Short mmCIF file of C-alpha atoms in Angstrom, two decimals:
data_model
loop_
_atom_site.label_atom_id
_atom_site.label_comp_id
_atom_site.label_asym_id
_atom_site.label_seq_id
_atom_site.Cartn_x
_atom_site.Cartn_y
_atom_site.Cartn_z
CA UNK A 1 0.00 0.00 0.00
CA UNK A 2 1.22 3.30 -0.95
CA UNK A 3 0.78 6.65 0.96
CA UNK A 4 1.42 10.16 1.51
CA UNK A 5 1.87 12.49 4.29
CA UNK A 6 1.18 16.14 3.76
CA UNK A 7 3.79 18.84 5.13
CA UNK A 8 2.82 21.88 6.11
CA UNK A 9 5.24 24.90 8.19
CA UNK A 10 4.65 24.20 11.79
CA UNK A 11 3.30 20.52 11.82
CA UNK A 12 5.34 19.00 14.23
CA UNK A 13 4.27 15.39 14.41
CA UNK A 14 5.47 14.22 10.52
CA UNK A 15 7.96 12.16 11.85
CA UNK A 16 5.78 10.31 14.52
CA UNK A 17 3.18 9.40 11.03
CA UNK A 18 5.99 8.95 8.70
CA UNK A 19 7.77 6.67 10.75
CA UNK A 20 4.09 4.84 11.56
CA UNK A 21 3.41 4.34 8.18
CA UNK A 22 7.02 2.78 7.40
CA UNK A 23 6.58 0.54 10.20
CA UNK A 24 2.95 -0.72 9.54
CA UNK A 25 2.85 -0.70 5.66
CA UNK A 26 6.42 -1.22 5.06
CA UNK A 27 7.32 1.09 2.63
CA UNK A 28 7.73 4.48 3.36
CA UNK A 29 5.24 7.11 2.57
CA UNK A 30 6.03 10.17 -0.06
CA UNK A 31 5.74 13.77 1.04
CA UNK A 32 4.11 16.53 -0.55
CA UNK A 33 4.61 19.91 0.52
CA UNK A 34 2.22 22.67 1.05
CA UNK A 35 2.52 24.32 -2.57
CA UNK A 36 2.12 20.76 -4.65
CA UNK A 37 -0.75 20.93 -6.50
CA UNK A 38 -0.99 17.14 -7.36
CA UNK A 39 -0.61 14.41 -5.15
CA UNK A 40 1.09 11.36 -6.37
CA UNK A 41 -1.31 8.10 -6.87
CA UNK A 42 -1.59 6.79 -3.51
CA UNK A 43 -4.11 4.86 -1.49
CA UNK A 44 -3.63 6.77 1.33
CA UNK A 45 -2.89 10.49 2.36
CA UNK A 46 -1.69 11.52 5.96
CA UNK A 47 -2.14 14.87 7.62
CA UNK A 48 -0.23 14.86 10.93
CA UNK A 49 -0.51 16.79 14.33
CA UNK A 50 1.07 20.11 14.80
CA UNK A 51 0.55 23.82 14.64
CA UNK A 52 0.47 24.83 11.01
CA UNK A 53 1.65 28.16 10.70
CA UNK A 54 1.03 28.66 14.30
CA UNK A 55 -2.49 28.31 14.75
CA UNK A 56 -2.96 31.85 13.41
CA UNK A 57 -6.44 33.45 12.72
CA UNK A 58 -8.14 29.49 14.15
CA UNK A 59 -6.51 26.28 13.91
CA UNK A 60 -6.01 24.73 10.95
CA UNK A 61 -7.53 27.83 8.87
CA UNK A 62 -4.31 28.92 6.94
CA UNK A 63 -3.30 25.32 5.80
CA UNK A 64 -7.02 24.43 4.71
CA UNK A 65 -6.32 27.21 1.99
CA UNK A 66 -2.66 26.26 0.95
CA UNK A 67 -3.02 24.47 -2.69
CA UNK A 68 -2.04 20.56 -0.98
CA UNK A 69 -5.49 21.07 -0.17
CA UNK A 70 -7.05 20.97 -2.73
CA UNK A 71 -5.21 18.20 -4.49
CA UNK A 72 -6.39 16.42 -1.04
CA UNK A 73 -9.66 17.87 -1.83
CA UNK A 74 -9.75 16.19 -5.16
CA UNK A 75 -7.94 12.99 -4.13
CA UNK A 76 -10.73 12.53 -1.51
CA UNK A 77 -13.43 13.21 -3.66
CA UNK A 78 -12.19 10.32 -5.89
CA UNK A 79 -12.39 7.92 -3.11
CA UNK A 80 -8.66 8.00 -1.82
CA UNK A 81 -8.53 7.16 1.68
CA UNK A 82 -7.78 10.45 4.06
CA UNK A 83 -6.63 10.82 8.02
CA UNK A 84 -6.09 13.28 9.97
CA UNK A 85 -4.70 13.72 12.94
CA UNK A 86 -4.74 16.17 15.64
CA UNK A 87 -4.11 19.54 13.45
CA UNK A 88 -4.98 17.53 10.82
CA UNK A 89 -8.36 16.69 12.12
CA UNK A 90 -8.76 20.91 12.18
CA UNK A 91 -7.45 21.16 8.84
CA UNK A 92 -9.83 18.75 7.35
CA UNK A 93 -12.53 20.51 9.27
CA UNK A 94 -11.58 23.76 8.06
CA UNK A 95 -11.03 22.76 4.58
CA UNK A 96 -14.67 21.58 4.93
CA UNK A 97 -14.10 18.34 3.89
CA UNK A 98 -15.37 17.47 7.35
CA UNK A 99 -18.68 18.51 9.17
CA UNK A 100 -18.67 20.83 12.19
CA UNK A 101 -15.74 22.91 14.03
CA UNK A 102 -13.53 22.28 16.73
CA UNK A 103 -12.95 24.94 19.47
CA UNK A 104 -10.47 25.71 22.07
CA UNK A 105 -10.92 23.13 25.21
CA UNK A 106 -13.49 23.92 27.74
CA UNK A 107 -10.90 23.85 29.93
CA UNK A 108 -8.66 26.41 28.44
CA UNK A 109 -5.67 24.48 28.88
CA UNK A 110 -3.38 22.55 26.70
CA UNK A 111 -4.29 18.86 27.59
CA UNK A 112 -1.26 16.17 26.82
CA UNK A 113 -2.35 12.69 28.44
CA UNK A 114 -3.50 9.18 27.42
CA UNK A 115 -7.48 9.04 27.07
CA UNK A 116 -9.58 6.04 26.28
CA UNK A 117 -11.51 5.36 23.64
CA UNK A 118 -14.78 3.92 22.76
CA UNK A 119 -14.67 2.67 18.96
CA UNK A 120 -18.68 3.53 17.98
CA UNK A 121 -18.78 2.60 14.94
CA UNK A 122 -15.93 -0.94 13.99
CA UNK A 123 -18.33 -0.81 10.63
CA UNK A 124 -15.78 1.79 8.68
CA UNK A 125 -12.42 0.89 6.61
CA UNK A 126 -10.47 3.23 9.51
CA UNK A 127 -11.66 0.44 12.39
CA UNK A 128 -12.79 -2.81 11.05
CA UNK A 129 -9.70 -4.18 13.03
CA UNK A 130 -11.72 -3.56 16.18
CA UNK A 131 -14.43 -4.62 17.76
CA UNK A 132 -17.77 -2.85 18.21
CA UNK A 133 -17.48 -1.06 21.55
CA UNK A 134 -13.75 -1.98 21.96
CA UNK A 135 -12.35 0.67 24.52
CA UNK A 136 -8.63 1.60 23.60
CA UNK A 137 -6.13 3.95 24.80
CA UNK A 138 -4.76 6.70 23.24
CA UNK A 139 -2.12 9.82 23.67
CA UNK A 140 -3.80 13.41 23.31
CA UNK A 141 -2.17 16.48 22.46
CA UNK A 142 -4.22 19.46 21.86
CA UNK A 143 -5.42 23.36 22.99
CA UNK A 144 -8.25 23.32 20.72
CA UNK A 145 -10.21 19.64 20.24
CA UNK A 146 -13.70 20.83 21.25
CA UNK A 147 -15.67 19.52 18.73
CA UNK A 148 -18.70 20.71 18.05
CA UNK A 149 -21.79 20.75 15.42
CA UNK A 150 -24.96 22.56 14.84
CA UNK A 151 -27.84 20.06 16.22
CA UNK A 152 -28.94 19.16 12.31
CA UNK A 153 -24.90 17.76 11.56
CA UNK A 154 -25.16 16.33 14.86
CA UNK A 155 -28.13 13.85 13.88
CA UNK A 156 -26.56 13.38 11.18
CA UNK A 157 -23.24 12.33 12.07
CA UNK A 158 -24.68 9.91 15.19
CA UNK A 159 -27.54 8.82 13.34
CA UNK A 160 -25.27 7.44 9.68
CA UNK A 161 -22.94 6.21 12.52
CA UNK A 162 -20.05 9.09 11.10
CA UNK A 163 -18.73 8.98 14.87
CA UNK A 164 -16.50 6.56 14.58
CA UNK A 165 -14.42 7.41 18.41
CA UNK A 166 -15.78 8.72 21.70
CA UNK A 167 -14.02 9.45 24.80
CA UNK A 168 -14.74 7.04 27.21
CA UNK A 169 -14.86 6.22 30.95
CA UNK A 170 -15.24 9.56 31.29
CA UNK A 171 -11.90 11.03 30.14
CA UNK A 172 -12.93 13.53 27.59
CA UNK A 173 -10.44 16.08 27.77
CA UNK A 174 -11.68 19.16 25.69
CA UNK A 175 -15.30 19.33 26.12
CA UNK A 176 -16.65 18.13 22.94
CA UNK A 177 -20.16 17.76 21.93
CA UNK A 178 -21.38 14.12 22.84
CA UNK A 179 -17.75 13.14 23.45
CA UNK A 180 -16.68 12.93 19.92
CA UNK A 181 -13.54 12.02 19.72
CA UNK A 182 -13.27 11.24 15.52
CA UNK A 183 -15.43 11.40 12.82
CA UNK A 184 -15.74 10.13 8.97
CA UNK A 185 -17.33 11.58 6.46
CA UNK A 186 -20.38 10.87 4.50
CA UNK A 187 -18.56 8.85 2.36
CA UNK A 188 -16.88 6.80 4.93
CA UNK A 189 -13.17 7.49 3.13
CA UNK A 190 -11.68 10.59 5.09
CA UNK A 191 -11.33 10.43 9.05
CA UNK A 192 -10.84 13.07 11.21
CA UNK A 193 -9.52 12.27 14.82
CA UNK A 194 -7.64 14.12 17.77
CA UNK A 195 -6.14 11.53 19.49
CA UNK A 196 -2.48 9.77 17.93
CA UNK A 197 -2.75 6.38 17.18
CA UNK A 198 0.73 7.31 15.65
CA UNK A 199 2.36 7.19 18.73
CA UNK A 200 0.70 3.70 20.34
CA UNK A 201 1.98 1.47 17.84
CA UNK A 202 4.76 -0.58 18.95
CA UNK A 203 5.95 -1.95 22.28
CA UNK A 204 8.19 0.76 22.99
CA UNK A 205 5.28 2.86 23.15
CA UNK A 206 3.76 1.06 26.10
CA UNK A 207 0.87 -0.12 24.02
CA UNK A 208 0.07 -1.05 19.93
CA UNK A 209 -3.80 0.53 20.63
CA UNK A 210 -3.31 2.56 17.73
CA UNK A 211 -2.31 0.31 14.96
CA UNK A 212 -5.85 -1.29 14.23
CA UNK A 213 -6.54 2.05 12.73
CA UNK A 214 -3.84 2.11 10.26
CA UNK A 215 -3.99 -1.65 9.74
CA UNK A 216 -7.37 -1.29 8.52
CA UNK A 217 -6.93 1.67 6.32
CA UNK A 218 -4.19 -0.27 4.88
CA UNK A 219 -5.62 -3.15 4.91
CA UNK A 220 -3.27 -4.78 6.38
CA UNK A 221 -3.96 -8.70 8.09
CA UNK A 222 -3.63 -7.89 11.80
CA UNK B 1 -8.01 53.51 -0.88
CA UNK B 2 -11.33 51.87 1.43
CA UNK B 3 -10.48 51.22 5.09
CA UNK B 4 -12.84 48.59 6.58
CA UNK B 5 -13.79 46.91 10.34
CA UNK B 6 -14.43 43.46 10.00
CA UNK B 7 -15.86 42.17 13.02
CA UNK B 8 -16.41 38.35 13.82
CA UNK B 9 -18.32 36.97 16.22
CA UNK B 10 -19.27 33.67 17.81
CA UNK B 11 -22.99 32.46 16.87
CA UNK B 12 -25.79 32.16 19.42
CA UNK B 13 -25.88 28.55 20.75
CA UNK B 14 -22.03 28.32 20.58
CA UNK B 15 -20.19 27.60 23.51
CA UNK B 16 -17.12 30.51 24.33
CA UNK B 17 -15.55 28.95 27.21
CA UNK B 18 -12.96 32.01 26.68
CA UNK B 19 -15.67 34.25 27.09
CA UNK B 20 -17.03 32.30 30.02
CA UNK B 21 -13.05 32.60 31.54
CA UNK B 22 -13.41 36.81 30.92
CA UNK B 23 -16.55 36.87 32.25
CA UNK B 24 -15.17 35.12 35.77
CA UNK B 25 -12.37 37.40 35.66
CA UNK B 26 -14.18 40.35 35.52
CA UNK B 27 -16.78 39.42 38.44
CA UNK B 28 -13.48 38.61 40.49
CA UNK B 29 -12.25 42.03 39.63
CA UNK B 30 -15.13 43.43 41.34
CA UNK B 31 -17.43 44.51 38.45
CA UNK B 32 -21.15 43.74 39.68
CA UNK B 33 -23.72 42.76 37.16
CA UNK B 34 -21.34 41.29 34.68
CA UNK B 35 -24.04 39.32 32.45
CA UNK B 36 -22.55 36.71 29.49
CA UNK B 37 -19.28 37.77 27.97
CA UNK B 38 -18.35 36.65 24.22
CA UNK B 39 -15.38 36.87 22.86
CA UNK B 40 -14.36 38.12 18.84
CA UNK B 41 -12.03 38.82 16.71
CA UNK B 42 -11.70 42.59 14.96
CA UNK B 43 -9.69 42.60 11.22
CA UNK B 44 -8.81 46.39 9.83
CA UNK B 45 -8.42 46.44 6.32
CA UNK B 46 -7.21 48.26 3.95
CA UNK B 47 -8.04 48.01 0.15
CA UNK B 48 -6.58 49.59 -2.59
CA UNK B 49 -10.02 50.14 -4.12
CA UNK B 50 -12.50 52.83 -4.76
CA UNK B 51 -15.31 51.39 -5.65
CA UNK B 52 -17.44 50.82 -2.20
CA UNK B 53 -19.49 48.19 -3.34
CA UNK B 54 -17.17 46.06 -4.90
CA UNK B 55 -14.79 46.52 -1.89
CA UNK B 56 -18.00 45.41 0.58
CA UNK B 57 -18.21 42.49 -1.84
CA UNK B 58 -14.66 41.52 -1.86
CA UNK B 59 -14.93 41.86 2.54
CA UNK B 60 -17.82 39.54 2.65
CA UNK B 61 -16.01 37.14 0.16
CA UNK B 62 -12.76 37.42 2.19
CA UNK B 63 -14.98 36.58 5.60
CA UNK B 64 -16.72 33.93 3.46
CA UNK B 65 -13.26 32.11 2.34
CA UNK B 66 -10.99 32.90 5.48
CA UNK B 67 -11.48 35.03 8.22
CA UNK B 68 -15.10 33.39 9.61
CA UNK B 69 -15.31 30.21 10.09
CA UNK B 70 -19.24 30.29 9.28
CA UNK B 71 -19.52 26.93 10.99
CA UNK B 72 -19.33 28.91 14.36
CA UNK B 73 -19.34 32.52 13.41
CA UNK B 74 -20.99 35.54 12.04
CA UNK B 75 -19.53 38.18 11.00
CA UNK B 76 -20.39 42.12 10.21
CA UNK B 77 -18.24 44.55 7.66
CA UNK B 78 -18.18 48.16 8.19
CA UNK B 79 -16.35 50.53 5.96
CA UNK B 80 -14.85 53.41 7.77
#
């Protein structure tokens, strides 16, 4: 399987999904920078955690603009399978190739701990190597993961089963609407999430949680 | 040249825990009768243009595209 992570100024988590990739798909992914306007033919594109150009004017806002983003844009629209993580997850938001917004942390702080999380919906190609209700753990990094949706997208999403993660055991750490955690989109083929599975793949990590998610967009055998 | 306000604010319904944080601060600062306190952003602009309906066009585009997230936020352009 071939894939591609997207590099934008002030991601800082690249490494952490380029070096996931590698070690999961075995070959590792291509980059494309901020001003490509074509993406090479891959079956899967990466947008990693960070601060793109430092979380000026709202998180992710700036990036969602640069022309990558529209050759993600197109790549989606023709069925190519899409994650983002973290900043990425805001980026896909803001490029509106995700429903909804997400909003600085009820809490106001920066929260950088391990959550749980509840896998709603093991019925997508991001989490058919789970099982329905499966809690796993997860790192979090984030100032602004507050998700949140006008009522109408929020039917939507829970009722076509688009939330695919949820905080669980109560360890939400942002606030977010109904404890949303990731979502796909209508098409199932591009996920938005703010935990890193990146960085629980391996033993070194103290856990592999995270590699069901990139095993099944891979489709890798577990 | 058209100098402009651009002011964006969040919608009804939408949670501003920032807002919510001011709001604290300014009842623990001794200000009685501090009701709900949002929080927004303010853009001055300048445009080389002189045409004031095309330049209130090209603000509301520019809010449209970039600087609202229309998700969350309204926004109102003044020329000044």
């Amino acid at each position: 399987m071939k894939s591609a992570v997207v590099l934008l100024p002030g991601l800082n988590r690249d490494r952490d999904m380029i070096a996931a990739l590698t070690k999961i798909s075995g070959t590792p992914p291509v980059t494309v920078w901020q001003t490509d306007t074509e993406i090479p033919d891959v079956d899967l594109i990466a947008i990693p955690g960070g601060f793109s150009f430092g979380d000026y004017l709202r998180c992710g806002a700036i990036a969602a603009r640069m022309p990558v983003m529209r050759a993600v844009a197109e790549k989606a629209a023709a069925g190519v399978t899409v994650i983002g993580v973290c900043n990425g997850f805001q980026i896909l938001v803001e490029a509106g190739l995700l429903p909804g917004a997400l909003m600085r942390n009820t809490s106001l702080k920066f929260v950088c701990r391990q959550v749980k999380l509840e896998i709603t919906n093991a019925n997508t190609m991001f989490t058919r190597r789970y099982q329905p209700g499966q809690i796993i753990r997860s790192p979090v990094a984030h100032h602004d993961g507050n998700y949140f949706a006008d009522a109408d997208t929020l039917a939507r999403l829970e009722g076509e089963g688009q939330v695919v993660f949820r905080y669980a055991e109560d360890t939400n750490p942002n606030g977010s609407i109904n404890d949303i955690a990731g979502i796909v989109n209508s098409q199932g083929n591009v996920l938005g999430l703010m935990p890193h599975p990146e960085n629980l793949i391996e033993a070194a990590h103290g856990g592999t949680d995270g590699r069901g998610l990139f095993e099944s967009a891979l489709g890798i055998a577990a | 040249m058209i100098k402009a306000r651009i002011t964006v604010t969040l919608k009804n319904g939408v949670l501003d825990p920032q807002g919510k944080a001011i709001e604290h601060a300014l009842s623990g600062l001794g200000f009685g009768g501090v009701g709900t306190v949002r929080q927004g952003k303010v853009f001055d602009v300048e445009l080389a243009e002189s045409d004031k309906a095309k330049a209130e066009a090209d603000l509301k585009a520019m809010c449209d595209k970039l600087l609202a997230n229309t998700v969350i936020e309204n926004y109102s352009v003044t020329l000044t």
